[in-house]
């Protein structure tokens, strides 16, 4: 067994593959042989020390693989099942409560960057039957967050217009889910090449936020948006400007920083609603997986690295060159 551990110091350079013993599942636990892992911006923050974890620490929240053994009290899984990890085992269904944030994988509890993991069944969900393990590993954070933002928090209706920022993991899943729901999608990127890919996936309007400084005026000229997914943080002002009367803004991330100054005038004048989202429940994860199966949808994987090249994979993530998800293959 091998586990990716942040050793000695924070930082990508201190990620080390460390040998260990395959764990034995307790009564309520499931032993999974991990086939693939996907990377999130969150992992990068953990590895850089933003959460102040004591080290050594095992990071990671997104994995998929096969159930090898189950504990005596486990009822929801059998050996041979294909599963993905569920980031918030404290949040099984309904609305998020503070308790729902306990034991998040890779944050409050040990992470999943290992060839074998033992988890309670609350931290696992069956994978969609149409997906490979590599594809299923992309779902736990990015896909579920996009799903939650559009459907559970955003209340997206067919025919509405959605604004998506950049072409990272969350935004590309949101593009796929929003088109599936019959919405019109406006997406931004710093790369014309990535915008071309977004177009080929059904994006209705695409803008390069680097070379088209007036992109926001163009969005307004299109009539504005009903729903904006905010992943930039400092882009919050732009989301406000982009919304039409009665618009909704879902706050997801702060890639460019969490501090920004704004006037509350537009909230009143446009009667805007703002909500924060923290991934999603296991119930929402299962619903999302049903939709993925029915629609025959496949996640967009930008690049697959072998487990032994995890450092390279994180450097690639940090450089922001990807479109969609980055995956580690453990087979
Ligand atoms: N609240 C939650 O539950 C939750 C869940 C998942 C993620 N998040 C957060 O959401 C954010 C996005 O996550 P992710 O996994 O999608 O990240 P990611 O895959 O690393 O996405 C990065 C992409 O964002 C785009 N970007 C960066 N700066 C931009 C800017 N100023 N304007 C427009 N686009 C910009 C770039 O796209 P282009 O190359 O196309 O320009 C970049 O490639 C992160 O802050 C993450 O921590 C929160």
Coordinates of C-alpha atoms in Angstrom, one line a residue, residues 10 25 44 55 61-62 81 135 142 146 156 200 205 232 241 244 251 264 272 309 317 320:
X10 CA 3.9 22.2 3.6
X25 CA -12.2 -2.4 8.2
X44 CA -3.7 22.5 -3.1
X55 CA 1.9 17.4 9.5
X61 CA -11.2 14.1 -0.8
X62 CA -11.9 12.6 -4.3
X81 CA -19.2 -2.5 -5.8
X135 CA -14.3 9.4 -14.4
X142 CA -16.4 19.6 -8.4
X146 CA -21.8 22.4 -9.6
X156 CA -32.2 26.6 -12.2
X200 CA -18.2 22.5 -28.7
X205 CA -21.8 32.6 -25.5
X232 CA -13.3 33.9 -8.4
X241 CA -23.3 43.5 -12.7
X244 CA -30.7 40.8 -14.4
X251 CA -20.8 31.9 -4.0
X264 CA -25.1 47.1 -1.6
X272 CA -30.7 40.0 -6.0
X309 CA 3.8 11.8 -10.6
X317 CA -3.2 22.2 -11.4
X320 CA -4.3 26.6 -14.2

